[in-house]
Short mmCIF file of C-alpha atoms in Angstrom, two decimals:
data_model
loop_
_atom_site.label_atom_id
_atom_site.label_comp_id
_atom_site.label_asym_id
_atom_site.label_seq_id
_atom_site.Cartn_x
_atom_site.Cartn_y
_atom_site.Cartn_z
CA MET X 396 -52.48 26.47 129.73
CA THR X 397 -55.45 24.52 128.48
CA ILE X 398 -56.73 21.26 129.82
CA ASP X 399 -58.48 18.97 127.37
CA TYR X 400 -61.83 17.83 128.72
CA THR X 401 -63.32 15.12 126.55
CA VAL X 402 -66.91 14.78 127.75
CA THR X 403 -70.39 14.44 126.46
CA MET X 404 -72.43 17.59 126.67
CA THR X 405 -75.28 17.79 129.14
CA VAL X 406 -77.88 20.54 128.95
CA LEU X 407 -79.29 22.01 132.16
CA SER X 408 -81.94 24.67 132.53
CA ILE X 409 -81.55 26.89 135.60
CA ARG X 410 -84.04 29.28 137.17
CA PHE X 411 -82.38 32.08 139.11
CA LYS X 412 -84.25 32.98 142.30
CA ARG X 413 -81.54 35.01 144.04
CA PRO X 414 -81.86 38.69 143.18
CA GLY X 415 -79.15 39.83 140.80
CA ALA X 416 -77.51 36.42 140.34
CA TYR X 417 -78.25 36.18 136.64
CA GLU X 418 -77.11 39.77 136.05
CA ARG X 419 -73.82 39.06 137.86
CA LEU X 420 -73.34 35.96 135.73
CA LYS X 421 -73.98 37.95 132.52
CA ARG X 422 -71.54 40.67 133.64
CA GLY X 423 -68.91 38.07 134.53
CA ALA X 424 -69.29 36.39 131.16
CA ALA X 425 -68.95 39.72 129.36
CA GLN X 426 -65.83 40.62 131.36
CA ARG X 427 -64.24 37.29 130.48
CA ALA X 428 -65.47 37.45 126.87
CA GLU X 429 -66.99 33.99 127.32
CA SER X 430 -70.48 32.59 127.01
CA ILE X 431 -72.83 32.67 129.96
CA SER X 432 -72.99 28.86 129.82
CA SER X 433 -69.21 28.51 129.91
CA VAL X 434 -68.80 30.86 132.87
CA GLY X 435 -71.76 29.31 134.68
CA GLU X 436 -70.34 25.81 134.25
CA CYS X 437 -66.92 26.94 135.48
CA LEU X 438 -68.32 28.67 138.55
CA ILE X 439 -70.62 25.77 139.43
CA ASP X 440 -67.74 23.29 139.13
CA GLU X 441 -65.41 25.49 141.17
CA GLY X 442 -68.09 26.04 143.83
CA LEU X 443 -68.64 22.30 144.18
CA ARG X 444 -64.90 21.70 144.41
CA MET X 445 -64.50 24.40 147.07
CA GLU X 446 -67.35 22.87 149.04
CA ALA X 447 -65.66 19.46 148.89
CA HIS X 448 -62.22 20.94 149.71
CA PRO X 449 -62.59 23.75 152.27
CA GLY X 450 -59.67 26.16 152.06
CA ILE X 451 -59.32 25.87 148.28
CA VAL X 452 -60.16 28.89 146.12
CA TYR X 453 -59.74 29.71 142.44
CA ARG X 454 -57.79 32.58 140.97
CA ASP X 455 -56.91 33.92 137.56
CA GLY X 456 -53.34 34.31 136.39
CA PRO X 457 -51.00 34.04 133.42
CA SER X 458 -51.60 30.30 133.13
CA GLY X 459 -55.38 30.61 133.49
CA ARG X 460 -57.66 29.80 136.41
CA ARG X 461 -56.16 27.53 138.95
CA ALA X 462 -56.77 26.15 142.43
CA GLY X 463 -54.90 27.56 145.38
CA LEU X 464 -55.06 27.91 149.12
CA ALA X 465 -57.28 30.77 150.27
CA ALA X 466 -54.35 32.61 151.84
CA GLY X 467 -51.47 30.81 150.24
CA PRO X 468 -49.81 29.40 147.16
CA ASP X 469 -51.37 27.51 144.28
CA VAL X 470 -52.05 23.80 144.76
CA TRP X 471 -49.53 22.88 142.05
CA GLU X 472 -46.77 24.72 143.91
CA VAL X 473 -47.39 22.87 147.18
CA VAL X 474 -47.73 19.50 145.43
CA GLY X 475 -44.56 20.09 143.41
CA LEU X 476 -42.65 20.69 146.63
CA LEU X 477 -44.28 17.73 148.41
CA ARG X 478 -43.35 15.34 145.61
CA GLY X 479 -39.71 16.44 145.72
CA LEU X 480 -39.19 16.03 149.45
CA PRO X 481 -37.76 12.88 151.06
CA GLY X 482 -39.31 10.94 153.91
CA SER X 483 -42.68 9.62 154.93
CA VAL X 484 -45.90 11.41 154.04
CA GLU X 485 -46.01 12.95 157.52
CA GLU X 486 -42.39 14.13 157.28
CA ARG X 487 -42.95 15.62 153.83
CA VAL X 488 -46.13 17.40 154.95
CA ALA X 489 -44.30 18.89 157.96
CA ALA X 490 -41.30 19.92 155.84
CA ALA X 491 -43.48 21.52 153.16
CA ALA X 492 -45.50 23.36 155.80
CA ALA X 493 -42.31 24.71 157.38
CA GLN X 494 -40.77 25.77 154.05
CA LEU X 495 -43.94 27.50 152.84
CA GLY X 496 -45.04 29.02 156.15
CA LEU X 497 -48.24 26.96 156.13
CA THR X 498 -49.89 24.68 158.64
CA ASP X 499 -49.86 20.91 158.21
CA ALA X 500 -53.66 21.16 157.69
CA GLN X 501 -53.19 23.55 154.75
CA VAL X 502 -50.67 21.22 153.12
CA ARG X 503 -53.06 18.30 153.65
CA THR X 504 -55.84 20.34 152.01
CA THR X 505 -53.71 20.62 148.87
CA SER X 506 -52.74 16.95 148.91
CA ARG X 507 -56.39 15.88 149.23
CA TYR X 508 -57.33 18.18 146.35
CA TYR X 509 -54.45 16.71 144.34
CA ALA X 510 -55.66 13.18 145.10
CA GLU X 511 -59.00 14.00 143.48
CA PHE X 512 -57.75 16.14 140.57
CA THR X 513 -54.36 14.55 139.89
CA ASP X 514 -54.31 14.93 136.10
CA GLU X 515 -55.21 18.61 136.30
CA ILE X 516 -52.50 19.42 138.86
CA ASP X 517 -49.91 17.27 137.06
CA ALA X 518 -50.65 19.24 133.86
CA GLU X 519 -50.14 22.54 135.73
CA ILE X 520 -46.85 21.29 137.20
CA ALA X 521 -45.63 20.16 133.76
CA TYR X 522 -46.68 23.48 132.19
CA ASN X 523 -44.85 25.51 134.82
CA ASP X 524 -41.77 23.25 134.68
CA ASP X 525 -41.66 23.81 130.91
CA ILE X 526 -41.82 27.59 131.34
CA ALA X 527 -39.09 27.47 133.99
CA ASP X 528 -36.86 25.38 131.71
CA ARG X 529 -37.36 27.81 128.80
CA GLU X 530 -36.67 30.84 131.00
CA LEU X 531 -33.49 29.23 132.37
CA ALA X 532 -32.28 28.43 128.85
CA THR X 533 -32.96 32.02 127.78
CA TRP X 534 -31.12 33.38 130.82
CA GLU X 535 -28.15 31.08 130.23
CA ASN X 536 -28.02 32.04 126.54
CA GLU X 537 -28.16 35.74 127.42
CA ARG X 538 -25.27 35.31 129.90
CA ARG X 539 -23.26 33.41 127.31
CA LEU X 540 -23.88 36.03 124.59
CA LEU X 541 -23.10 38.99 126.81
CA SER X 542 -20.13 37.59 128.71
CA GLY X 543 -17.59 38.81 126.30
#
């Protein structure tokens, strides 16, 4: 999944004072086969987001890097469930927490993150819904073809 960011470019010069920080950044960029600037920008943005939303972390996966709870599901998964539940906000938070084995505070962490980064999470939900629809169609076609 790719998210289109239409922005003007800003150049920033950074001096690394922490021992080994620049070397770790170079290694990380090489491992990802990306530029040092690209990886640095990503990690700075993610760090600022994690600072603003304690409990949120970033992980790699088949759909790319995405936000998730530190010891739980991805934000898009929680939000997708929340949006589909009936009731008041409080009732939906409690129901989602119960279904996912999370605390109400963890569900609220994801909803606050979603409130700030709505377009990003909506794009992840749409991407994953599309994959699920394609997989279901493939499964149904396979069953139809092999049923006799």
